PDB file of C-alpha atoms in Angstrom:
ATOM      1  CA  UNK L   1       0.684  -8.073  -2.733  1.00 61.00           C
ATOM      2  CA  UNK L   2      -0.534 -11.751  -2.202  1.00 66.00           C
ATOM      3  CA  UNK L   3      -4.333 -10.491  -1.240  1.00 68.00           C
ATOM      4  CA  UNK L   4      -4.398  -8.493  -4.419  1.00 68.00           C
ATOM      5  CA  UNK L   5      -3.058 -11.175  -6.842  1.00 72.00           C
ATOM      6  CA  UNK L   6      -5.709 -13.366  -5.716  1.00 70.00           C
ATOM      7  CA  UNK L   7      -8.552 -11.683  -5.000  1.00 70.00           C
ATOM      8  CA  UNK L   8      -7.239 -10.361  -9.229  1.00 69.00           C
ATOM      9  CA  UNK L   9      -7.215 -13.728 -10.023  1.00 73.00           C
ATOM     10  CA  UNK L  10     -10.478 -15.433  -8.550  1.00 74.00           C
ATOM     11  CA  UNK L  11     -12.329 -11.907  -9.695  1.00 72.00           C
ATOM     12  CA  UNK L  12     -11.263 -12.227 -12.930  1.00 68.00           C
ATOM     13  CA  UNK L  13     -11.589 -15.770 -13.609  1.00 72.00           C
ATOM     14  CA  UNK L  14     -14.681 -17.035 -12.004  1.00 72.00           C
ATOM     15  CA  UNK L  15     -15.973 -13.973 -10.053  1.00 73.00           C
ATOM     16  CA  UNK L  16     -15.203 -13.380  -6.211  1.00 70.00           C
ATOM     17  CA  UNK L  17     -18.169 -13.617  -3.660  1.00 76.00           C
ATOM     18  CA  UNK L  18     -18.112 -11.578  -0.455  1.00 77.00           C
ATOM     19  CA  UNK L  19     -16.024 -13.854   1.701  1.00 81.00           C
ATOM     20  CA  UNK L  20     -13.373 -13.835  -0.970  1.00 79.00           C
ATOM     21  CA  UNK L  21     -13.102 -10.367  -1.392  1.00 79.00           C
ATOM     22  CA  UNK L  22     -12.834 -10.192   2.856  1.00 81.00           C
ATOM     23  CA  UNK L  23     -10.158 -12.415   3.365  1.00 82.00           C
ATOM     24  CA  UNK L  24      -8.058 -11.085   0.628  1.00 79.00           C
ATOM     25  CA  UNK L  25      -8.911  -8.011   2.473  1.00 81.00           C
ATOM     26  CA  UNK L  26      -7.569  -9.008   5.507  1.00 85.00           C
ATOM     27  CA  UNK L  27      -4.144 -10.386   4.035  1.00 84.00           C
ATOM     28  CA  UNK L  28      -3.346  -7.204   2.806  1.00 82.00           C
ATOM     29  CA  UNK L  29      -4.959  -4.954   5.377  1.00 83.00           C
ATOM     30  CA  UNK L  30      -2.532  -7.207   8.151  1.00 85.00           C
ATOM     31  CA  UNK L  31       0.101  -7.061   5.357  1.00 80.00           C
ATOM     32  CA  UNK L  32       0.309  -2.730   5.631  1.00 79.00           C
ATOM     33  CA  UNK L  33      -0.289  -3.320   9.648  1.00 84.00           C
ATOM     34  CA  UNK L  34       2.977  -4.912   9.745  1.00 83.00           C
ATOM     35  CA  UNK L  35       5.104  -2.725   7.303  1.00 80.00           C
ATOM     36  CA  UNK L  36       3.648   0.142   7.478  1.00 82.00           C
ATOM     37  CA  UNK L  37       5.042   1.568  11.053  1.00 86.00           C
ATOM     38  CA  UNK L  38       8.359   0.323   9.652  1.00 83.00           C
ATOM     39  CA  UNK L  39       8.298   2.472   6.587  1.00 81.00           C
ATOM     40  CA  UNK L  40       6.932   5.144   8.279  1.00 85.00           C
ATOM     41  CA  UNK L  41       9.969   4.703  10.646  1.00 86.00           C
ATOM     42  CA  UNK L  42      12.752   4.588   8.137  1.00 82.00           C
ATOM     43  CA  UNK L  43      11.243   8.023   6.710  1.00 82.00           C
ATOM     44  CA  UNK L  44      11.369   9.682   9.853  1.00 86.00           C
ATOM     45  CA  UNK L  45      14.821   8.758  10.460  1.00 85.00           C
ATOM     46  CA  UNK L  46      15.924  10.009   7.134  1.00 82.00           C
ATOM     47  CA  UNK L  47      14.236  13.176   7.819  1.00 84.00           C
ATOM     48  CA  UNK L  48      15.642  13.807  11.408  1.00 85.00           C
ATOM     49  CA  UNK L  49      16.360  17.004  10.545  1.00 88.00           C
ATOM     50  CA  UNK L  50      13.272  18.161  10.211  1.00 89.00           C
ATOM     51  CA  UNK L  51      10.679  15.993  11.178  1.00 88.00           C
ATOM     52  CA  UNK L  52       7.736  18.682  11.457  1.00 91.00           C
ATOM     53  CA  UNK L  53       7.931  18.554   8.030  1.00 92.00           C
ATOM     54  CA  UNK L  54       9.075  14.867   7.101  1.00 89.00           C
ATOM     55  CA  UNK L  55       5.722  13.760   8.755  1.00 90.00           C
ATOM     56  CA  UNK L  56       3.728  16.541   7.027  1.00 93.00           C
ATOM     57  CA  UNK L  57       5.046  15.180   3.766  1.00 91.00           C
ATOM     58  CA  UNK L  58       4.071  11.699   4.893  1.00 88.00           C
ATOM     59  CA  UNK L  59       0.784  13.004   5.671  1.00 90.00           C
ATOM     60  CA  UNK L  60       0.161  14.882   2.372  1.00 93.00           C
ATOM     61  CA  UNK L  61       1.755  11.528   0.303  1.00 88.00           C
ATOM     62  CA  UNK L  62      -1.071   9.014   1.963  1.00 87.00           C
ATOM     63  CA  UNK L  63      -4.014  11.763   1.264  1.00 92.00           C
ATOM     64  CA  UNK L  64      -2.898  13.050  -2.215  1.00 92.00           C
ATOM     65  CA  UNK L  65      -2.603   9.144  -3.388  1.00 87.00           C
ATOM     66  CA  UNK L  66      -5.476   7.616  -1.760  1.00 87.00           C
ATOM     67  CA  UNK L  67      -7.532  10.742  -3.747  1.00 91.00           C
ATOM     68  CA  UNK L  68      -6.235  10.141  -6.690  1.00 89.00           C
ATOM     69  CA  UNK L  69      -6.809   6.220  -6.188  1.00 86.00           C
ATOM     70  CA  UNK L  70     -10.540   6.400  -5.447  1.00 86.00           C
ATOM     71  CA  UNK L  71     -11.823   7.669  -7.999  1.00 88.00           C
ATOM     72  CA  UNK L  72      -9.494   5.632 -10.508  1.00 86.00           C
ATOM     73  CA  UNK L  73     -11.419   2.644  -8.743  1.00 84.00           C
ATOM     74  CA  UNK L  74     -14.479   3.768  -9.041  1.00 85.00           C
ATOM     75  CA  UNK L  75     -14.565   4.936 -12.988  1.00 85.00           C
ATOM     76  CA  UNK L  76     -14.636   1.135 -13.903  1.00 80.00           C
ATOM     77  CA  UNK L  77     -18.046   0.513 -12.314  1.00 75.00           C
ATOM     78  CA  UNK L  78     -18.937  -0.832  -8.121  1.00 75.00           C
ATOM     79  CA  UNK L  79     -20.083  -4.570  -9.089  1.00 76.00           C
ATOM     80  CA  UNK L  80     -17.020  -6.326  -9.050  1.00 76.00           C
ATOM     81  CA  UNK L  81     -13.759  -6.210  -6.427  1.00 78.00           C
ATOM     82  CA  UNK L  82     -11.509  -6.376  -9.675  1.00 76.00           C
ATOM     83  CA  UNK L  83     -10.652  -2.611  -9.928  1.00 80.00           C
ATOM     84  CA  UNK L  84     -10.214  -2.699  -6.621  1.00 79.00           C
ATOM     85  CA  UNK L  85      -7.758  -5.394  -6.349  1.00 79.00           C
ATOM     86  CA  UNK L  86      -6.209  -3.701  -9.287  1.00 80.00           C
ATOM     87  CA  UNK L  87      -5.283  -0.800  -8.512  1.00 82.00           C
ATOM     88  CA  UNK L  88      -4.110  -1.792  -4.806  1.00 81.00           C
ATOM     89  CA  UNK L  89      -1.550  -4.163  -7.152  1.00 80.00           C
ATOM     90  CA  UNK L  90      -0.414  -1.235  -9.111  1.00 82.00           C
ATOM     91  CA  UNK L  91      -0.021   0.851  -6.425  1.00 80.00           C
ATOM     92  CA  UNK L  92       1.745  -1.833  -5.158  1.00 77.00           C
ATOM     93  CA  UNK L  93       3.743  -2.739  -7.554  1.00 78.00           C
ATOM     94  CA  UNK L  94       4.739   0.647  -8.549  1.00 79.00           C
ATOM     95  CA  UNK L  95       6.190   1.116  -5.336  1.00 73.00           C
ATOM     96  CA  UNK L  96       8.451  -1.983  -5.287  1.00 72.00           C
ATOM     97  CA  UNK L  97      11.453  -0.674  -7.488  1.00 71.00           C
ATOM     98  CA  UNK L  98      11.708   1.962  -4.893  1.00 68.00           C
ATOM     99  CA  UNK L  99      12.179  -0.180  -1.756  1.00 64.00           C
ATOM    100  CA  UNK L 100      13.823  -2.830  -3.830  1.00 58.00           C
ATOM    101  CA  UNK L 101      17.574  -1.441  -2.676  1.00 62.00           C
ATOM    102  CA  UNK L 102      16.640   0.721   0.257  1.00 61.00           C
ATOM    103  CA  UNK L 103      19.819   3.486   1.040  1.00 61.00           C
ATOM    104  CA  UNK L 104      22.041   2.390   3.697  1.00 67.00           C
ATOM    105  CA  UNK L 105      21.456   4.374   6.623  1.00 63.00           C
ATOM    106  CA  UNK L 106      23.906   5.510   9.495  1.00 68.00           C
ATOM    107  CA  UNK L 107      22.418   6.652  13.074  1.00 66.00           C
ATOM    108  CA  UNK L 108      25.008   8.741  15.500  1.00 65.00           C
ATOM    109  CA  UNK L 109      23.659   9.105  18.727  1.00 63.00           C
TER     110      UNK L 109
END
């Protein structure tokens, strides 16, 4: 959430030029690269039991949100990284509570 609070910041404040907006990029973009196989691990261990569907779910979830996110990013105009940058931190945010205090998990072999 680092790349987003900046790239927020520096847009807002004194406008972001390309090379900003990249490298903020590439924090968070390296930031999902690293936890996003481990998320998408924990879920498929939860849903062992039926993992056909546990990974369609998974599948549907990423779709459905990145749908409704574009065009939430694009209603407040394509000159600026701000909405960008803002709605990756919502998204983001929104989604901490829920891994704050992940369940405890127990694996039988």
């Amino acid at each position: 959430m680092a790349g987003q609070a900046l790239l927020m910041a520096v847009a807002f404040t004194v406008g972001a030029s390309m090379i900003v907006t990249w490298l903020c990029l590439l924090v968070s973009l390296t930031a999902f690269g690293v936890f996003f196989p481990a998320v998408v691990t924990i879920a498929q261990a939860r849903g062992r039991e039926a993992p056909g569907a546990t990974s369609a779910l998974l599948g549907g979830g990423q779709f459905l949100l990145g749908a409704a996110a574009s065009p939430v990013v694009g209603l407040f105009g394509d000159t600026s990284p701000a909405p960008t940058a803002a709605v990756m931190a919502g998204a983001l945010g929104s989604a901490l509570p829920l891994g704050a205090k992940p369940p405890r998990m127990t694996f039988s072999l």
